[in-house]
Amino acid sequence: MRAVDLIRKKREGHALAREEVQFFVEAVVDGTLPDYQIAAWLMAVMWRGMDPQETAWLTDAMARSGERLDWSMLPGPTVDKHSTGGVGDKTSLALAPIVAACGAFVPMMSGRGLGHTGGTLDKLEAIPGLRTMLPVEAFRAIVAQVGCAIVGQTDRMVPADRRLYALRDVTATVESLGLITASIMSKKIAEGVSALVLDVKSGRGAFMKTDQAAGELAAALVQAGRAAGVRTQAVVSRMETPIGRAVGNALEVAEAIVLLRGEGPHDLRTLVEALAVRMTRLAGLAASDEEALRLVTRAVASGEALERLRRMIQAQGGDPRVVDDPGRLPSASHRHALRAVKTGFVTAIDAERCGLAALHLGAGRTRMDDAIDAGVGLEILSPVGTAVSTGDAVILLHHRDGRGLDEALALVQQAVVVAEAASPPHPLILSIVS
Amino acid sequence: MRAVDLIRKKREGHALAREEVQFFVEAVVDGTLPDYQIAAWLMAVMWRGMDPQETAWLTDAMARSGERLDWSMLPGPTVDKHSTGGVGDKTSLALAPIVAACGAFVPMMSGRGLGHTGGTLDKLEAIPGLRTMLPVEAFRAIVAQVGCAIVGQTDRMVPADRRLYALRDVTATVESLGLITASIMSKKIAEGVSALVLDVKSGRGAFMKTDQAAGELAAALVQAGRAAGVRTQAVVSRMETPIGRAVGNALEVAEAIVLLRGEGPHDLRTLVEALAVRMTRLAGLAASDEEALRLVTRAVASGEALERLRRMIQAQGGDPRVVDDPGRLPSASHRHALRAVKTGFVTAIDAERCGLAALHLGAGRTRMDDAIDAGVGLEILSPVGTAVSTGDAVILLHHRDGRGLDEALALVQQAVVVAEAASPPHPLILSIVS
């Protein structure tokens, strides 16, 4: 088998056979395939696409390219959630303890933020002392003891994805449905969970800008998961406005804690409940959505979910007192309010601009080696639908001595729309793909 | 300007601007552009194509990427010919001296064979002592003194093409009209000739398998030449059957000499005349095709063309006595005849299979570092249209102690078709693109 022939086959629009995909991925990992042949193949895949079967084979070969975790020693079902990336999305921080409290094990491997979207690991690391880069054995022990843990993927897992992704980034071959699917699902399959819920974001603040594109990605992800024997469902959710009221690492941790106390903003609660219900159902803990919702509600109302978060934080080396006293989380030195310049209703708060504003304040990174300021971010005081008068504070910017404030302010000014009439609320959950 | 943005622009189907193409080619040559970004761009070009303007810009940027020759010191016009590669195509060996005898200067830079097609340099090097890798100053001096020379391109010319071609070969991105055009024309433009005739081959034995594809390539080549200020025309000629009777390096040199003596097979004469007429016209030596044909015929009949070949061989270090005594050329140790297995008419001799047969005998190479046996090859004794009886020799295989004979014999057996009725002859020249 010669790589150039596989490139030509793909270039001519044919699907590669299973053994061809395996040969290719093995050569990616063992280094015998040069970067330029991978790059040409990636562009041919952008051009011709991959059918679901080929995508499933690629996913499987990538998942097998490194270490895979095994949870068969656990006395209960395993389930995870993955989001395609949103602004203000702190659902993982609440979901892992909620679903653990419902009786499943949630061994969550998460990522870091890049560009305008945040990453769960960065949020979690806002908690003093907390470590997310743990040895696999420690991860396994915490999941077994607490029911949940949120860590980063080790270098030994899915090496094929690391090499492919690094090349996709510099060869303009990121936006391929098949390659995105294989990248996401290979990592999740290597995690070894038996069930997976995907939160596919749709809208201007998301990677997928239209509901159709998001729906196609959701379908492809579910199909690839099923092909690998993982019970998989996807929720397509709207990403036009930040989720909840907080954007920024420590602010989002605090908001997740508030949610686990049974409070918190409606949209965040809606999304967490929808995802928790799907996770609980897929884990086999409830026979109906109603039953699942009762389990989820009880996990929060009983304080058991909050307790799981507390134990998870402690087990990962963090200061568990933040759960009772979010004031222990890092905070910014200064605040500046964006105020309404007219009277009316807030009809839009653009997620992407808010994400970029938080990035300018220091909450995110444009390169993977940028440092993050855990304390800075945005606090939405007047969410979409709120009636405001001229001079009312709409967004509070938490900044560090003015760093990035001018750029952030300009962005949130553009992000917020105040109109004379309120617009009807959009549904947050667009569809369920199962 | 970032390479990844140029790749994305091409991937999205847009034409690059002139300065973008220049940036890209400069980065290819100075080494700042990594192979993988070039490879992704090459595949994006395969996918989206390049419009004539973009192709012309790429051609120009590539032609300027290294040393360019200047012939302004010569007292007459310069003209060259380039063929896209055929089997048994020894026209260059005859054309250069003929057109020089007509009064133009022919500084021909030619290539080596790969796969089933031969290369002019390999053929010429069958002449004992002859050197084709000459310093530019020697090349210039020979062209000025003799009127023609045939050499290889120096490493300092068109370095962009060398890097791009090496990558195209291993990334399945050879077959792009725009890339082929830019590769061919950048090398010819860097040669510095003021006029150029292209022989674009069409048919099963050619790179372009259909007349339409060959016509499109001819049009693209002519357009790119014109854009660079080179008077350019193309002849589209049929490549189903080897040109002339000889396939193999020394055999083809001998046939070219025979042609310059005013003899030789009809098809070869037809093609050489057609190309010589176009070259003579484009060089401004004749006002009509009729006048050009008279010049060409006289150059051969007077012996002046043969004399130019003799002087060119001598100037390039070869043994000029081969012109009068082709027996001085290398020859194979053995002969084996393929005989007709039935009585009828030879209706086809497949060029590609003949080329592959000669390759098996040692006349060609599959990798650029393979050694070549100048003496071996095929001699067509019964060309297409000949009436044969069972047992008549159709093709004589010149082999070296049986090397590759079995494979070659199997190939020529498949190549030759004998039918009960003769088929009407096909025209050799399909069209002129000017």
Coordinates of C-alpha atoms in Angstrom, one line a residue, chain A residues 3-5 7-8 11-12 35-37 39-41 43-44 46-48 167-175, chain B residues 3-5 7-8 11 35-37 39-41 43-44 46-48 166-175:
Chain A
A3 CA 0.3 6.6 0.6
V4 CA 0.3 8.5 -2.7
D5 CA -2.3 5.9 -4.1
I7 CA -4.3 10.3 -1.6
R8 CA -5.2 9.8 -5.3
R11 CA -8.8 12.9 -4.5
E12 CA -10.8 11.1 -7.1
D35 CA 3.6 15.8 6.8
Y36 CA 3.2 16.8 3.1
Q37 CA 1.3 13.5 2.3
A39 CA -1.6 17.6 4.3
A40 CA -2.5 16.6 0.7
W41 CA -4.8 13.9 2.0
M43 CA -7.2 18.8 1.6
A44 CA -8.5 15.9 -0.5
M46 CA -12.0 18.7 2.6
W47 CA -12.7 18.4 -1.1
R48 CA -14.4 15.1 -1.4
L167 CA -1.5 20.0 10.5
R168 CA -5.2 20.9 9.9
D169 CA -4.6 24.1 11.8
V170 CA -1.9 25.3 9.4
T171 CA -3.2 23.9 6.2
A172 CA -6.8 25.4 6.3
T173 CA -8.3 21.9 6.6
V174 CA -10.1 22.3 9.9
E175 CA -13.6 22.7 8.6
Chain B
A3 CA 0.3 31.0 3.9
V4 CA -2.6 29.4 5.7
D5 CA -4.9 32.2 4.5
I7 CA -4.5 28.0 1.2
R8 CA -7.9 28.8 2.6
R11 CA -9.7 26.1 -1.0
D35 CA 6.2 21.2 2.6
Y36 CA 2.8 20.5 4.2
Q37 CA 1.5 23.9 3.4
A39 CA 1.1 20.1 -0.3
A40 CA -2.3 21.4 1.0
W41 CA -2.2 24.3 -1.5
M43 CA -4.4 19.7 -3.5
A44 CA -6.6 22.9 -3.2
M46 CA -6.2 20.3 -8.0
W47 CA -9.7 20.8 -6.5
R48 CA -10.5 24.4 -7.6
A166 CA 8.9 16.8 -6.2
L167 CA 5.9 17.4 -3.9
R168 CA 3.3 16.9 -6.7
D169 CA 4.8 13.5 -7.5
V170 CA 4.3 12.2 -3.9
T171 CA 1.0 13.9 -3.1
A172 CA -1.1 12.9 -6.2
T173 CA -1.3 16.4 -7.4
V174 CA 0.4 16.0 -10.8
E175 CA -2.7 16.1 -13.0

